[in-house]
Amino acid sequence: MHKSLSEALEIAVKTDPGMVRGHNEDAVFANPHLGLAILADGMGGYNAGEVASGMATTLLSGEIEEGLILKGAWEVEPDGEPYANALLRERIATANSAIYHAAQSQPQYAGMGTTLVLALFADNVVTVAHIGDSRLYRLRGEEFVRVTRDHSLLQEQLDSGMLTPEQARLSMNKNLVTRALGVDPEVEPEIRSYPVLPGDIFLLCSDGLNDMVEDEEIGLTLQTLSANLELAATQLIQMANDNGGRDNVSVILVKVLRDFAAPRGWWSRFLAWLK
C-alpha cells in the first residue's frame, strides 16, 4: 500500500552564517509531504545574494507544489519524459527568469544570482536538479558518494587534468561557478534521476560545508550519527565552523525510512490524494 511521503522520509534542515560572514546568503526549504528539498547559495553585492537565494527557494517550492497537484511526479509525459524532469526544468526556467529580471530592473540587485541543488522524491526514485557548486551526496551503508558534479572553474580544471585533487584543495578559485540561477536570461540545470533504497541518507549542502570539511569526514559523521539526523546536521555545521567557517554553511539531510512506491491506477491515486 502507498504510504504518505512524510512517513517514508525524515528530513533535517540547518543553516548558519558561519564564523566570518555578517549575514547568511544561503536559503533552504524542505517539505517531507511533497518529498522536496531545495538549497540555494546566493551571490551578489550587499544583500543581493540573499534576495536571489530567497527568491529561488520561495518560487520553486510554490511552483513545484502547484505542479504536483496536477500530476504525480512519477508519471510520464506524452513524449516519454518523466514528469518530474519536465516539471523541474520548466519551474527552474521560470525562477531563473524572475531572478534575472529583478536583477536587470533594480540597480541594487545587478548581477545577483544563486546556486541551486534540489531533490524531488517519488516512487522510490530521487530526481536531482543542480546549477553551480552546491552539492548532493548519498550515504548508502558505508558507501558515501558525491552525486552531483560542480559547475565550476575548479571542476573544469580537474576534469581537464590541469590540476590534481591535491592542488584543487589549495586552489584560490574554489568559488568561481560556471553556471548560476538568475545571472543569464536562460540557464541549463543538470537533471538526473537515481533509484532510492530504505536506509539511504541524502545530504544537500552549500560549499560552506565541503570547502571546510573533507568528504571523508562528512561521510564518517553521517555514518556515526545516522540514527539522529538533527544531531548529524548540527555536527556538520559545527565542524565547518571549527575549521574556520569562512562561508555560510547549510545542510539538508533526507533519510529514507521505507519504500514509497507510487500508487498505480486512477482509483489508487484518488485514494492517495484523499489522504
PDB file of C-alpha atoms in Angstrom:
ATOM      1  CA  MET A   1       0.000   0.000   0.000  1.00  0.00           C
ATOM      2  CA  HIS A   2       1.239   3.510  -0.817  1.00  0.00           C
ATOM      3  CA  LYS A   3       2.492   5.360   2.247  1.00  0.00           C
ATOM      4  CA  SER A   4       2.486   9.124   2.607  1.00  0.00           C
ATOM      5  CA  LEU A   5       5.887  10.534   1.709  1.00  0.00           C
ATOM      6  CA  SER A   6       6.092  12.170   5.116  1.00  0.00           C
ATOM      7  CA  GLU A   7       6.030   8.664   6.656  1.00  0.00           C
ATOM      8  CA  ALA A   8       8.753   7.492   4.270  1.00  0.00           C
ATOM      9  CA  LEU A   9      11.173  10.426   4.607  1.00  0.00           C
ATOM     10  CA  GLU A  10      12.803  12.042   7.623  1.00  0.00           C
ATOM     11  CA  ILE A  11      14.304  15.476   6.961  1.00  0.00           C
ATOM     12  CA  ALA A  12      16.608  17.740   8.993  1.00  0.00           C
ATOM     13  CA  VAL A  13      17.473  21.293   7.892  1.00  0.00           C
ATOM     14  CA  LYS A  14      20.164  23.602   9.318  1.00  0.00           C
ATOM     15  CA  THR A  15      21.716  26.843   8.097  1.00  0.00           C
ATOM     16  CA  ASP A  16      24.314  29.058   9.770  1.00  0.00           C
ATOM     17  CA  PRO A  17      26.098  32.292   8.779  1.00  0.00           C
ATOM     18  CA  GLY A  18      29.477  30.786   9.699  1.00  0.00           C
ATOM     19  CA  MET A  19      32.292  32.488  11.579  1.00  0.00           C
ATOM     20  CA  VAL A  20      33.237  35.266   9.132  1.00  0.00           C
ATOM     21  CA  ARG A  21      30.195  36.489   7.181  1.00  0.00           C
ATOM     22  CA  GLY A  22      27.894  39.091   8.738  1.00  0.00           C
ATOM     23  CA  HIS A  23      24.741  37.670   7.175  1.00  0.00           C
ATOM     24  CA  ASN A  24      23.506  34.473   5.571  1.00  0.00           C
ATOM     25  CA  GLU A  25      23.084  34.335   1.781  1.00  0.00           C
ATOM     26  CA  ASP A  26      22.053  30.666   1.808  1.00  0.00           C
ATOM     27  CA  ALA A  27      18.363  29.715   1.668  1.00  0.00           C
ATOM     28  CA  VAL A  28      16.854  26.308   2.436  1.00  0.00           C
ATOM     29  CA  PHE A  29      13.450  24.670   2.067  1.00  0.00           C
ATOM     30  CA  ALA A  30      12.191  21.165   2.797  1.00  0.00           C
ATOM     31  CA  ASN A  31       8.759  19.550   2.784  1.00  0.00           C
ATOM     32  CA  PRO A  32       8.532  15.812   3.573  1.00  0.00           C
ATOM     33  CA  HIS A  33       4.888  15.703   2.402  1.00  0.00           C
ATOM     34  CA  LEU A  34       5.982  16.768  -1.094  1.00  0.00           C
ATOM     35  CA  GLY A  35       9.251  14.831  -0.943  1.00  0.00           C
ATOM     36  CA  LEU A  36      11.029  18.084  -1.822  1.00  0.00           C
ATOM     37  CA  ALA A  37      14.294  19.633  -0.611  1.00  0.00           C
ATOM     38  CA  ILE A  38      15.833  22.829  -2.039  1.00  0.00           C
ATOM     39  CA  LEU A  39      19.107  24.573  -1.158  1.00  0.00           C
ATOM     40  CA  ALA A  40      20.417  27.793  -2.746  1.00  0.00           C
ATOM     41  CA  ASP A  41      23.658  29.708  -2.099  1.00  0.00           C
ATOM     42  CA  GLY A  42      23.276  33.322  -3.223  1.00  0.00           C
ATOM     43  CA  MET A  43      25.883  35.642  -4.711  1.00  0.00           C
ATOM     44  CA  GLY A  44      25.926  39.383  -5.359  1.00  0.00           C
ATOM     45  CA  GLY A  45      26.756  42.654  -3.612  1.00  0.00           C
ATOM     46  CA  TYR A  46      25.197  43.877  -0.359  1.00  0.00           C
ATOM     47  CA  ASN A  47      22.167  41.651   0.338  1.00  0.00           C
ATOM     48  CA  ALA A  48      21.544  40.760  -3.331  1.00  0.00           C
ATOM     49  CA  GLY A  49      22.722  37.149  -2.856  1.00  0.00           C
ATOM     50  CA  GLU A  50      20.243  36.771  -0.034  1.00  0.00           C
ATOM     51  CA  VAL A  51      17.485  38.074  -2.311  1.00  0.00           C
ATOM     52  CA  ALA A  52      18.406  35.690  -5.151  1.00  0.00           C
ATOM     53  CA  SER A  53      18.574  32.564  -2.974  1.00  0.00           C
ATOM     54  CA  GLY A  54      15.368  33.522  -1.155  1.00  0.00           C
ATOM     55  CA  MET A  55      13.567  34.067  -4.454  1.00  0.00           C
ATOM     56  CA  ALA A  56      14.823  30.713  -5.725  1.00  0.00           C
ATOM     57  CA  THR A  57      13.565  28.653  -2.780  1.00  0.00           C
ATOM     58  CA  THR A  58      10.260  30.546  -2.472  1.00  0.00           C
ATOM     59  CA  LEU A  59       9.408  30.473  -6.175  1.00  0.00           C
ATOM     60  CA  LEU A  60      10.490  26.880  -6.746  1.00  0.00           C
ATOM     61  CA  SER A  61       8.750  25.442  -3.693  1.00  0.00           C
ATOM     62  CA  GLY A  62       5.454  27.124  -4.638  1.00  0.00           C
ATOM     63  CA  GLU A  63       5.660  26.322  -8.346  1.00  0.00           C
ATOM     64  CA  ILE A  64       6.645  22.684  -7.816  1.00  0.00           C
ATOM     65  CA  GLU A  65       3.863  22.197  -5.267  1.00  0.00           C
ATOM     66  CA  GLU A  66       1.378  23.541  -7.833  1.00  0.00           C
ATOM     67  CA  GLY A  67       2.790  21.205 -10.469  1.00  0.00           C
ATOM     68  CA  LEU A  68       2.481  18.177  -8.191  1.00  0.00           C
ATOM     69  CA  ILE A  69      -1.214  18.914  -7.597  1.00  0.00           C
ATOM     70  CA  LEU A  70      -1.764  18.496 -11.345  1.00  0.00           C
ATOM     71  CA  LYS A  71       0.134  15.244 -11.799  1.00  0.00           C
ATOM     72  CA  GLY A  72       2.216  12.700  -9.851  1.00  0.00           C
ATOM     73  CA  ALA A  73       5.994  13.167 -10.166  1.00  0.00           C
ATOM     74  CA  TRP A  74       6.317   9.501 -11.219  1.00  0.00           C
ATOM     75  CA  GLU A  75       4.025   9.894 -14.236  1.00  0.00           C
ATOM     76  CA  VAL A  76       5.312  10.153 -17.798  1.00  0.00           C
ATOM     77  CA  GLU A  77       4.779  12.940 -20.342  1.00  0.00           C
ATOM     78  CA  PRO A  78       3.377  12.151 -23.834  1.00  0.00           C
ATOM     79  CA  ASP A  79       6.915  12.430 -25.272  1.00  0.00           C
ATOM     80  CA  GLY A  80       8.162   9.798 -22.810  1.00  0.00           C
ATOM     81  CA  GLU A  81       9.977  12.199 -20.471  1.00  0.00           C
ATOM     82  CA  PRO A  82       9.361  11.658 -16.738  1.00  0.00           C
ATOM     83  CA  TYR A  83       7.019  14.356 -15.426  1.00  0.00           C
ATOM     84  CA  ALA A  84       9.446  15.081 -12.551  1.00  0.00           C
ATOM     85  CA  ASN A  85      12.172  16.080 -15.033  1.00  0.00           C
ATOM     86  CA  ALA A  86       9.829  18.223 -17.151  1.00  0.00           C
ATOM     87  CA  LEU A  87       8.373  19.911 -14.055  1.00  0.00           C
ATOM     88  CA  LEU A  88      11.775  20.790 -12.587  1.00  0.00           C
ATOM     89  CA  ARG A  89      13.149  22.061 -15.885  1.00  0.00           C
ATOM     90  CA  GLU A  90      10.101  24.300 -16.526  1.00  0.00           C
ATOM     91  CA  ARG A  91       9.901  25.672 -12.986  1.00  0.00           C
ATOM     92  CA  ILE A  92      13.640  26.339 -12.798  1.00  0.00           C
ATOM     93  CA  ALA A  93      13.370  28.294 -16.079  1.00  0.00           C
ATOM     94  CA  THR A  94      10.556  30.378 -14.537  1.00  0.00           C
ATOM     95  CA  ALA A  95      12.593  31.092 -11.378  1.00  0.00           C
ATOM     96  CA  ASN A  96      15.687  31.926 -13.445  1.00  0.00           C
ATOM     97  CA  SER A  97      13.703  34.429 -15.475  1.00  0.00           C
ATOM     98  CA  ALA A  98      12.205  36.073 -12.362  1.00  0.00           C
ATOM     99  CA  ILE A  99      15.604  36.486 -10.654  1.00  0.00           C
ATOM    100  CA  TYR A 100      17.220  37.732 -13.874  1.00  0.00           C
ATOM    101  CA  HIS A 101      14.513  40.349 -14.455  1.00  0.00           C
ATOM    102  CA  ALA A 102      14.700  41.525 -10.823  1.00  0.00           C
ATOM    103  CA  ALA A 103      18.476  41.940 -11.230  1.00  0.00           C
ATOM    104  CA  GLN A 104      18.018  43.842 -14.506  1.00  0.00           C
ATOM    105  CA  SER A 105      15.315  46.191 -13.223  1.00  0.00           C
ATOM    106  CA  GLN A 106      16.717  47.081  -9.787  1.00  0.00           C
ATOM    107  CA  PRO A 107      20.252  48.525  -9.656  1.00  0.00           C
ATOM    108  CA  GLN A 108      20.929  47.286  -6.121  1.00  0.00           C
ATOM    109  CA  TYR A 109      20.399  43.710  -7.344  1.00  0.00           C
ATOM    110  CA  ALA A 110      22.522  43.969 -10.519  1.00  0.00           C
ATOM    111  CA  GLY A 111      24.477  40.769 -11.178  1.00  0.00           C
ATOM    112  CA  MET A 112      22.845  38.756  -8.409  1.00  0.00           C
ATOM    113  CA  GLY A 113      22.431  35.018  -8.796  1.00  0.00           C
ATOM    114  CA  THR A 114      22.397  31.785  -6.847  1.00  0.00           C
ATOM    115  CA  THR A 115      23.478  28.183  -6.990  1.00  0.00           C
ATOM    116  CA  LEU A 116      20.793  25.524  -6.700  1.00  0.00           C
ATOM    117  CA  VAL A 117      20.579  21.912  -5.625  1.00  0.00           C
ATOM    118  CA  LEU A 118      17.131  20.330  -5.473  1.00  0.00           C
ATOM    119  CA  ALA A 119      15.898  16.806  -4.720  1.00  0.00           C
ATOM    120  CA  LEU A 120      12.391  15.544  -5.505  1.00  0.00           C
ATOM    121  CA  PHE A 121      11.477  12.100  -4.123  1.00  0.00           C
ATOM    122  CA  ALA A 122       8.734   9.971  -5.727  1.00  0.00           C
ATOM    123  CA  ASP A 123       8.152   6.285  -6.484  1.00  0.00           C
ATOM    124  CA  ASN A 124      11.434   5.071  -4.916  1.00  0.00           C
ATOM    125  CA  VAL A 125      13.402   7.499  -7.096  1.00  0.00           C
ATOM    126  CA  VAL A 126      15.065  10.836  -6.375  1.00  0.00           C
ATOM    127  CA  THR A 127      15.221  13.372  -9.203  1.00  0.00           C
ATOM    128  CA  VAL A 128      18.100  15.786  -8.657  1.00  0.00           C
ATOM    129  CA  ALA A 129      18.488  19.186 -10.323  1.00  0.00           C
ATOM    130  CA  HIS A 130      21.549  21.341  -9.757  1.00  0.00           C
ATOM    131  CA  ILE A 131      23.227  24.501 -11.006  1.00  0.00           C
ATOM    132  CA  GLY A 132      26.606  25.696  -9.709  1.00  0.00           C
ATOM    133  CA  ASP A 133      28.629  24.199  -6.858  1.00  0.00           C
ATOM    134  CA  SER A 134      26.087  23.352  -4.171  1.00  0.00           C
ATOM    135  CA  ARG A 135      26.149  19.580  -3.849  1.00  0.00           C
ATOM    136  CA  LEU A 136      24.173  16.423  -3.216  1.00  0.00           C
ATOM    137  CA  TYR A 137      25.816  13.380  -1.602  1.00  0.00           C
ATOM    138  CA  ARG A 138      24.425   9.929  -0.765  1.00  0.00           C
ATOM    139  CA  LEU A 139      25.289   7.600   2.095  1.00  0.00           C
ATOM    140  CA  ARG A 140      24.261   4.010   1.425  1.00  0.00           C
ATOM    141  CA  GLY A 141      25.533   1.618   4.065  1.00  0.00           C
ATOM    142  CA  GLU A 142      29.210   2.533   4.367  1.00  0.00           C
ATOM    143  CA  GLU A 143      29.459   3.976   0.861  1.00  0.00           C
ATOM    144  CA  PHE A 144      29.475   7.786   0.771  1.00  0.00           C
ATOM    145  CA  VAL A 145      29.464   9.292  -2.729  1.00  0.00           C
ATOM    146  CA  ARG A 146      29.063  12.711  -4.298  1.00  0.00           C
ATOM    147  CA  VAL A 147      26.147  12.505  -6.709  1.00  0.00           C
ATOM    148  CA  THR A 148      26.405  15.955  -8.354  1.00  0.00           C
ATOM    149  CA  ARG A 149      29.365  17.342 -10.298  1.00  0.00           C
ATOM    150  CA  ASP A 150      30.124  21.024  -9.683  1.00  0.00           C
ATOM    151  CA  HIS A 151      29.568  23.566 -12.442  1.00  0.00           C
ATOM    152  CA  SER A 152      32.773  25.417 -11.529  1.00  0.00           C
ATOM    153  CA  LEU A 153      36.102  26.502 -12.974  1.00  0.00           C
ATOM    154  CA  LEU A 154      37.839  24.246 -10.456  1.00  0.00           C
ATOM    155  CA  GLN A 155      35.885  21.169 -11.623  1.00  0.00           C
ATOM    156  CA  GLU A 156      36.738  22.000 -15.246  1.00  0.00           C
ATOM    157  CA  GLN A 157      40.420  22.283 -14.322  1.00  0.00           C
ATOM    158  CA  LEU A 158      40.228  18.919 -12.554  1.00  0.00           C
ATOM    159  CA  ASP A 159      38.421  17.283 -15.481  1.00  0.00           C
ATOM    160  CA  SER A 160      40.986  18.579 -17.992  1.00  0.00           C
ATOM    161  CA  GLY A 161      43.930  17.428 -15.851  1.00  0.00           C
ATOM    162  CA  MET A 162      45.203  20.990 -15.306  1.00  0.00           C
ATOM    163  CA  LEU A 163      45.001  20.420 -11.552  1.00  0.00           C
ATOM    164  CA  THR A 164      45.449  17.378  -9.328  1.00  0.00           C
ATOM    165  CA  PRO A 165      42.925  16.823  -6.484  1.00  0.00           C
ATOM    166  CA  GLU A 166      45.673  17.906  -4.047  1.00  0.00           C
ATOM    167  CA  GLN A 167      46.251  21.165  -5.950  1.00  0.00           C
ATOM    168  CA  ALA A 168      42.491  21.721  -6.169  1.00  0.00           C
ATOM    169  CA  ARG A 169      42.207  21.613  -2.376  1.00  0.00           C
ATOM    170  CA  LEU A 170      44.586  24.580  -2.128  1.00  0.00           C
ATOM    171  CA  SER A 171      43.199  26.496  -5.118  1.00  0.00           C
ATOM    172  CA  MET A 172      42.056  30.089  -4.722  1.00  0.00           C
ATOM    173  CA  ASN A 173      39.434  29.543  -7.476  1.00  0.00           C
ATOM    174  CA  LYS A 174      37.069  27.454  -5.372  1.00  0.00           C
ATOM    175  CA  ASN A 175      34.088  29.770  -5.663  1.00  0.00           C
ATOM    176  CA  LEU A 176      34.087  30.568  -9.374  1.00  0.00           C
ATOM    177  CA  VAL A 177      30.966  28.908 -10.749  1.00  0.00           C
ATOM    178  CA  THR A 178      30.402  28.433 -14.482  1.00  0.00           C
ATOM    179  CA  ARG A 179      26.609  28.262 -14.154  1.00  0.00           C
ATOM    180  CA  ALA A 180      24.216  30.074 -11.806  1.00  0.00           C
ATOM    181  CA  LEU A 181      20.497  30.721 -11.494  1.00  0.00           C
ATOM    182  CA  GLY A 182      19.379  34.240 -12.448  1.00  0.00           C
ATOM    183  CA  VAL A 183      22.617  35.551 -13.985  1.00  0.00           C
ATOM    184  CA  ASP A 184      21.702  34.986 -17.659  1.00  0.00           C
ATOM    185  CA  PRO A 185      18.317  35.045 -19.445  1.00  0.00           C
ATOM    186  CA  GLU A 186      18.487  31.243 -19.715  1.00  0.00           C
ATOM    187  CA  VAL A 187      20.290  28.541 -17.769  1.00  0.00           C
ATOM    188  CA  GLU A 188      20.522  24.795 -18.197  1.00  0.00           C
ATOM    189  CA  PRO A 189      20.099  22.804 -14.985  1.00  0.00           C
ATOM    190  CA  GLU A 190      21.576  19.322 -14.817  1.00  0.00           C
ATOM    191  CA  ILE A 191      18.691  16.952 -14.035  1.00  0.00           C
ATOM    192  CA  ARG A 192      19.181  13.242 -13.301  1.00  0.00           C
ATOM    193  CA  SER A 193      17.238  10.508 -11.516  1.00  0.00           C
ATOM    194  CA  TYR A 194      18.562   7.817  -9.159  1.00  0.00           C
ATOM    195  CA  PRO A 195      16.932   4.792  -7.525  1.00  0.00           C
ATOM    196  CA  VAL A 196      16.483   5.079  -3.761  1.00  0.00           C
ATOM    197  CA  LEU A 197      16.669   2.366  -1.080  1.00  0.00           C
ATOM    198  CA  PRO A 198      15.388   2.349   2.509  1.00  0.00           C
ATOM    199  CA  GLY A 199      18.248   3.440   4.764  1.00  0.00           C
ATOM    200  CA  ASP A 200      19.764   5.841   2.227  1.00  0.00           C
ATOM    201  CA  ILE A 201      20.712   9.273   3.565  1.00  0.00           C
ATOM    202  CA  PHE A 202      20.995  12.189   1.142  1.00  0.00           C
ATOM    203  CA  LEU A 203      22.917  15.355   2.001  1.00  0.00           C
ATOM    204  CA  LEU A 204      22.306  18.649   0.188  1.00  0.00           C
ATOM    205  CA  CYS A 205      24.881  21.285   1.153  1.00  0.00           C
ATOM    206  CA  SER A 206      26.343  24.656   0.236  1.00  0.00           C
ATOM    207  CA  ASP A 207      30.088  24.914  -0.392  1.00  0.00           C
ATOM    208  CA  GLY A 208      30.469  26.383   3.087  1.00  0.00           C
ATOM    209  CA  LEU A 209      30.436  22.755   4.260  1.00  0.00           C
ATOM    210  CA  ASN A 210      32.546  20.912   1.703  1.00  0.00           C
ATOM    211  CA  ASP A 211      35.157  23.714   1.415  1.00  0.00           C
ATOM    212  CA  MET A 212      35.748  23.446   5.170  1.00  0.00           C
ATOM    213  CA  VAL A 213      35.303  19.704   5.796  1.00  0.00           C
ATOM    214  CA  GLU A 214      36.760  16.815   3.756  1.00  0.00           C
ATOM    215  CA  ASP A 215      34.275  14.457   2.103  1.00  0.00           C
ATOM    216  CA  GLU A 216      35.655  11.534   4.123  1.00  0.00           C
ATOM    217  CA  GLU A 217      34.936  13.323   7.405  1.00  0.00           C
ATOM    218  CA  ILE A 218      31.432  14.275   6.244  1.00  0.00           C
ATOM    219  CA  GLY A 219      30.722  10.629   5.361  1.00  0.00           C
ATOM    220  CA  LEU A 220      32.060   9.303   8.678  1.00  0.00           C
ATOM    221  CA  THR A 221      29.968  11.823  10.627  1.00  0.00           C
ATOM    222  CA  LEU A 222      26.811  10.766   8.778  1.00  0.00           C
ATOM    223  CA  GLN A 223      27.561   7.077   9.391  1.00  0.00           C
ATOM    224  CA  THR A 224      28.202   7.665  13.095  1.00  0.00           C
ATOM    225  CA  LEU A 225      25.105   9.830  13.617  1.00  0.00           C
ATOM    226  CA  SER A 226      22.763   8.199  11.080  1.00  0.00           C
ATOM    227  CA  ALA A 227      20.223   7.429  13.829  1.00  0.00           C
ATOM    228  CA  ASN A 228      19.879  11.136  14.717  1.00  0.00           C
ATOM    229  CA  LEU A 229      19.566  13.410  11.697  1.00  0.00           C
ATOM    230  CA  GLU A 230      19.147  16.623  13.702  1.00  0.00           C
ATOM    231  CA  LEU A 231      22.355  15.925  15.616  1.00  0.00           C
ATOM    232  CA  ALA A 232      24.170  14.964  12.382  1.00  0.00           C
ATOM    233  CA  ALA A 233      23.152  18.265  10.736  1.00  0.00           C
ATOM    234  CA  THR A 234      24.210  20.275  13.802  1.00  0.00           C
ATOM    235  CA  GLN A 235      27.538  18.421  13.967  1.00  0.00           C
ATOM    236  CA  LEU A 236      28.345  19.033  10.271  1.00  0.00           C
ATOM    237  CA  ILE A 237      27.816  22.779  10.694  1.00  0.00           C
ATOM    238  CA  GLN A 238      29.890  22.766  13.892  1.00  0.00           C
ATOM    239  CA  MET A 239      32.748  21.012  12.054  1.00  0.00           C
ATOM    240  CA  ALA A 240      32.708  23.624   9.270  1.00  0.00           C
ATOM    241  CA  ASN A 241      32.788  26.428  11.854  1.00  0.00           C
ATOM    242  CA  ASP A 242      35.522  24.720  13.900  1.00  0.00           C
ATOM    243  CA  ASN A 243      37.635  24.577  10.724  1.00  0.00           C
ATOM    244  CA  GLY A 244      37.264  28.321  10.116  1.00  0.00           C
ATOM    245  CA  GLY A 245      33.661  28.758   8.957  1.00  0.00           C
ATOM    246  CA  ARG A 246      34.740  31.110   6.176  1.00  0.00           C
ATOM    247  CA  ASP A 247      31.344  30.972   4.444  1.00  0.00           C
ATOM    248  CA  ASN A 248      27.675  30.474   5.246  1.00  0.00           C
ATOM    249  CA  VAL A 249      27.014  26.773   5.732  1.00  0.00           C
ATOM    250  CA  SER A 250      23.741  24.968   5.070  1.00  0.00           C
ATOM    251  CA  VAL A 251      22.757  21.316   5.130  1.00  0.00           C
ATOM    252  CA  ILE A 252      19.590  19.376   4.394  1.00  0.00           C
ATOM    253  CA  LEU A 253      19.596  15.695   5.349  1.00  0.00           C
ATOM    254  CA  VAL A 254      16.953  13.342   3.950  1.00  0.00           C
ATOM    255  CA  LYS A 255      16.748   9.801   5.320  1.00  0.00           C
ATOM    256  CA  VAL A 256      14.675   7.193   3.501  1.00  0.00           C
ATOM    257  CA  LEU A 257      12.800   5.246   6.180  1.00  0.00           C
ATOM    258  CA  ARG A 258      10.808   2.878   3.954  1.00  0.00           C
ATOM    259  CA  ASP A 259       9.627   2.068   0.468  1.00  0.00           C
ATOM    260  CA  PHE A 260       7.499   4.774  -1.177  1.00  0.00           C
ATOM    261  CA  ALA A 261       6.323   3.175  -4.414  1.00  0.00           C
ATOM    262  CA  ALA A 262       3.720   5.272  -6.229  1.00  0.00           C
ATOM    263  CA  PRO A 263       0.054   4.265  -6.349  1.00  0.00           C
ATOM    264  CA  ARG A 264      -0.912   2.722  -9.693  1.00  0.00           C
ATOM    265  CA  GLY A 265      -4.259   3.231 -11.410  1.00  0.00           C
ATOM    266  CA  TRP A 266      -6.728   6.092 -11.070  1.00  0.00           C
ATOM    267  CA  TRP A 267      -8.529   4.663  -8.008  1.00  0.00           C
ATOM    268  CA  SER A 268      -5.273   4.262  -6.048  1.00  0.00           C
ATOM    269  CA  ARG A 269      -4.256   7.789  -6.998  1.00  0.00           C
ATOM    270  CA  PHE A 270      -7.643   9.136  -5.937  1.00  0.00           C
ATOM    271  CA  LEU A 271      -7.360   7.424  -2.539  1.00  0.00           C
ATOM    272  CA  ALA A 272      -3.806   8.717  -2.104  1.00  0.00           C
ATOM    273  CA  TRP A 273      -4.980  12.231  -2.989  1.00  0.00           C
ATOM    274  CA  LEU A 274      -7.782  11.992  -0.389  1.00  0.00           C
ATOM    275  CA  LYS A 275      -5.215  11.183   2.293  1.00  0.00           C
TER     276      LYS A 275
END
